[in-house]
Short mmCIF file of C-alpha atoms in Angstrom, two decimals:
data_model
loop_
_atom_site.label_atom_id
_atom_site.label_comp_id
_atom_site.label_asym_id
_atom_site.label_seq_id
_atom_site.Cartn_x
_atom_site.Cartn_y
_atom_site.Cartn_z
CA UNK A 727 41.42 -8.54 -38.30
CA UNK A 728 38.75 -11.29 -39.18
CA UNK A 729 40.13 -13.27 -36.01
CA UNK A 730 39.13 -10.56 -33.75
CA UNK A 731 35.78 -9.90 -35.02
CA UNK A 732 35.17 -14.03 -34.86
CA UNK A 733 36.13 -13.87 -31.49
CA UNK A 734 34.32 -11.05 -30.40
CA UNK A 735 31.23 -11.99 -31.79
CA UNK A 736 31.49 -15.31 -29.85
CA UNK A 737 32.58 -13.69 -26.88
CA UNK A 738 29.34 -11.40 -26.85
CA UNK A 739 27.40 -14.62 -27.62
CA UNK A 740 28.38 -16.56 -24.72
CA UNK A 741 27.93 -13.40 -22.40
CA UNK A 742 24.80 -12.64 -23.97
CA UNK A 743 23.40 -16.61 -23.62
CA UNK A 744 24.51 -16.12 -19.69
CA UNK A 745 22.60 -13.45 -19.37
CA UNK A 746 19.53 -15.30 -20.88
CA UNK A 747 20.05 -18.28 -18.54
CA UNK A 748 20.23 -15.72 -15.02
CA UNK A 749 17.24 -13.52 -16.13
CA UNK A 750 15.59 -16.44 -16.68
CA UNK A 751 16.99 -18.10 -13.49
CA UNK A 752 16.11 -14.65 -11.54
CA UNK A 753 12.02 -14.34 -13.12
CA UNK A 754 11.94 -17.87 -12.04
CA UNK A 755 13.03 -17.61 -8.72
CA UNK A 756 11.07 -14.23 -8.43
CA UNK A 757 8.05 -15.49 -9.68
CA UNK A 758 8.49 -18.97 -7.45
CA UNK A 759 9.00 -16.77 -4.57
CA UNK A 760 6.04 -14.55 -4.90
CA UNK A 761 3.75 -17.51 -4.96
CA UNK A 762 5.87 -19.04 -1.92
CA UNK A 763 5.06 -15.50 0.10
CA UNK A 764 1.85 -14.12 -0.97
CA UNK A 765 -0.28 -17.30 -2.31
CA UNK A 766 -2.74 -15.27 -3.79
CA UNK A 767 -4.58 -15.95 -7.11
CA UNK A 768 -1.97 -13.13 -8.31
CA UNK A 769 0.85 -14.60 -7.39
CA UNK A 770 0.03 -17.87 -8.76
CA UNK A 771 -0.35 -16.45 -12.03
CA UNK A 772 2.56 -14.42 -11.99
CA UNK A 773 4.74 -17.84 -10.99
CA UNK A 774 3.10 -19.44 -14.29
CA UNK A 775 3.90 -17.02 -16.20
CA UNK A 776 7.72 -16.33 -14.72
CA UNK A 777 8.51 -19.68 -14.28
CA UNK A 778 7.35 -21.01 -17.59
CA UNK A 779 9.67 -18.44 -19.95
CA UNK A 780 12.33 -18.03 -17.16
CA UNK A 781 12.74 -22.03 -17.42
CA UNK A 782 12.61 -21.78 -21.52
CA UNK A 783 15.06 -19.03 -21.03
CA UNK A 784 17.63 -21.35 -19.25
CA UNK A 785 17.55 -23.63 -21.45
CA UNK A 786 18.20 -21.68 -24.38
CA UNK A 787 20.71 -19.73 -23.12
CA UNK A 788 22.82 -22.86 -21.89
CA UNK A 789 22.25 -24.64 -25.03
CA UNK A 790 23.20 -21.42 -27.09
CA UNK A 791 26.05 -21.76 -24.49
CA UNK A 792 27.36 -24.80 -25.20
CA UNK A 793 27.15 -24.93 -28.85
CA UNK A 794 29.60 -21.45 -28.92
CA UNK A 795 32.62 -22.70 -28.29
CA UNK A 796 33.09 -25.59 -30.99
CA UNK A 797 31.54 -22.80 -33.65
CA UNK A 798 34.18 -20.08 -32.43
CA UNK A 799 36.76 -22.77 -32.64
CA UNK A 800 35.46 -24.39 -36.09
CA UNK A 801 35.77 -20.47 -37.41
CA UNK A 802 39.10 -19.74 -36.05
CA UNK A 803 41.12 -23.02 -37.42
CA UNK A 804 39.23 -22.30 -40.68
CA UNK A 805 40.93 -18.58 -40.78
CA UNK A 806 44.11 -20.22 -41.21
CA UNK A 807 42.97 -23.18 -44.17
CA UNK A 808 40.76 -22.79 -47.04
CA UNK A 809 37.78 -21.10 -45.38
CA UNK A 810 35.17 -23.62 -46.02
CA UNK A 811 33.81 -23.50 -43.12
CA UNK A 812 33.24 -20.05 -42.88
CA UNK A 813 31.89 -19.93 -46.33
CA UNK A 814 29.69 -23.25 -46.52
CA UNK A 815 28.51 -23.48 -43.04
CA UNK A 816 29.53 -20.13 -41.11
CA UNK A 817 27.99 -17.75 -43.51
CA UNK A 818 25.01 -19.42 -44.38
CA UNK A 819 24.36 -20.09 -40.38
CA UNK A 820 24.28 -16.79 -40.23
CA UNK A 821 22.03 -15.73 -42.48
CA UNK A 822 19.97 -18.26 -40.77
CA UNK A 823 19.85 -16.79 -37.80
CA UNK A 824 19.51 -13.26 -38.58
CA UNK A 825 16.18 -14.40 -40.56
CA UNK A 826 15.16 -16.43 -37.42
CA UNK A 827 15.17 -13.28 -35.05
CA UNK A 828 13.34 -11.36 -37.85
CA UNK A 829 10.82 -13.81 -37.11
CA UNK A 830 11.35 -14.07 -33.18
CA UNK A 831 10.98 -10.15 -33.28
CA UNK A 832 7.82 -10.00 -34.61
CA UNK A 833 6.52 -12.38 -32.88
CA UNK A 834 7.75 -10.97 -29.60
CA UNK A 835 6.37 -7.56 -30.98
CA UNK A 836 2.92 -9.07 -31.23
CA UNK A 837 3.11 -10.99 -27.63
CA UNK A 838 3.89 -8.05 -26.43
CA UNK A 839 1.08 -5.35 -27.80
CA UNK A 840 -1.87 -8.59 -27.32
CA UNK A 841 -0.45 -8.75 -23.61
CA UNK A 842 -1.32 -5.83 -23.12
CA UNK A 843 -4.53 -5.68 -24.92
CA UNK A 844 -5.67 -8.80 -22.59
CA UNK A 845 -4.24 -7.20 -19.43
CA UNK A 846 -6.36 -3.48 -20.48
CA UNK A 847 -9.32 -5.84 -20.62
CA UNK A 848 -8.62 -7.65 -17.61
CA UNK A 849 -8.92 -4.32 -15.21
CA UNK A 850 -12.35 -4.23 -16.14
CA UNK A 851 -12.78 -7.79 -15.22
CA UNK A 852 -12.52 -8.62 -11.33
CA UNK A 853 -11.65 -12.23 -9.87
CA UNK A 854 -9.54 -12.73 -12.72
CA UNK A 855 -6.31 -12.41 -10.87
CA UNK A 856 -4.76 -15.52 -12.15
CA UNK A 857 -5.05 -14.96 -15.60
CA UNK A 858 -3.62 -11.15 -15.02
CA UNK A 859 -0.79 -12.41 -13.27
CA UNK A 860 0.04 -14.81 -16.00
CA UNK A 861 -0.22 -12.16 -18.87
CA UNK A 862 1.85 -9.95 -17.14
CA UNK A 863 4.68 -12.66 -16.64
CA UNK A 864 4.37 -13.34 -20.06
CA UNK A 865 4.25 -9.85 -20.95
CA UNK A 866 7.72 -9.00 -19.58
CA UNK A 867 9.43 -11.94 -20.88
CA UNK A 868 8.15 -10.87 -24.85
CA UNK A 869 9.16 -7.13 -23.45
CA UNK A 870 12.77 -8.47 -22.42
CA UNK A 871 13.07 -11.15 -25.01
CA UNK A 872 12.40 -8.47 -27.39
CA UNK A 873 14.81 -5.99 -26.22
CA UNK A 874 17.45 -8.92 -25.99
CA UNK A 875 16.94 -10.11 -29.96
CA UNK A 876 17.20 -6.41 -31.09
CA UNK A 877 20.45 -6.61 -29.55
CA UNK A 878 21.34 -9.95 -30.76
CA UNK A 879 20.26 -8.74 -34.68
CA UNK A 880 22.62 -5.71 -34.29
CA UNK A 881 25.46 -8.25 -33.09
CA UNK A 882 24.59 -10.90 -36.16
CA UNK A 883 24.53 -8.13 -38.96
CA UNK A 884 27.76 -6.73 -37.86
CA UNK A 885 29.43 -10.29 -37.71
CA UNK A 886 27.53 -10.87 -41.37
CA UNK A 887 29.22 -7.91 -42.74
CA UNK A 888 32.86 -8.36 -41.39
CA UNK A 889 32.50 -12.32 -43.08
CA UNK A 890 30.96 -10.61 -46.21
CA UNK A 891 34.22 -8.75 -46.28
CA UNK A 892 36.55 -11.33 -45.37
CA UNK A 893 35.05 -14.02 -47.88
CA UNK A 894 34.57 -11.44 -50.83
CA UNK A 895 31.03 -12.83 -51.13
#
């Protein structure tokens, strides 16, 4: 029972840390390729702001990448022993992270409702092209990466619960 859940929350990690990487991969190709085509103050800004998150994006999704496997396979040889690593350094990761997205999410939240502010006042504002095109890349990463971690805390608090149960905490 526990073995599946462990495995399907790792499986959902590493497909969800792929799917950082390519949209970030894809925004930064986009926005690369806008500037490439159009190079207009616009586009310029748009490339910042795409290829600045997209590239922070790839990186965090292959380094959430990486680190999954020796985790799921750290939790799964634990099943079988004394469960010390689930309980000392599983659990508490856990908690850990769900209290890190808490934080992320806000945050996010906040990048996203400022973005717009700025890009409201910007319309009133001509020749300030670049610095609309930046806020609006910006604005859709906090808009995705927000959707993404609201996702990611449903994942975590189901995983939390299922270990809760397992460990008798």
């Amino acid at each position: 029972m526990i073995r599946d859940k462990i495995q399907s929350y790792y499986r959902t990690e590493r497909i969800s840390s792929l799917v950082l990487a390519f949209v970030g991969a894809i925004s930064s190709t986009i926005g690369l390729a806008l500037y490439i085509i159009n190079k207009t103050e616009m586009s310029l800004g748009l490339m910042l702001g795409l290829c600045l998150v997209g590239s922070y994006q790839i990186i965090v999704g292959l380094v959430r990448l990486f680190r999954s496997r020796p985790r799921y396979k750290n939790a799964i040889l634990d099943i079988d022993q004394n469960q010390q690593y689930l309980l000392k350094t599983e659990y508490p990761r856990i908690i850990r992270k769900e209290n890190l997205i808490n934080k992320m999410r806000r945050i996010e939240l906040n990048s996203v409702v400022i973005s717009l502010f700025v890009l409201a006042i910007l319309f009133f504002f001509p020749k300030q092209d670049y610095l609309m095109g930046t806020v609006a890349g910006f604005c859709f990463h906090a808009g995705f990466l927000l959707s993404f971690d609201l996702f990611s805390q449903f994942r975590i608090q189901e995983y939390r619960r299922q270990l809760k149960k397992f460990l008798k905490i």
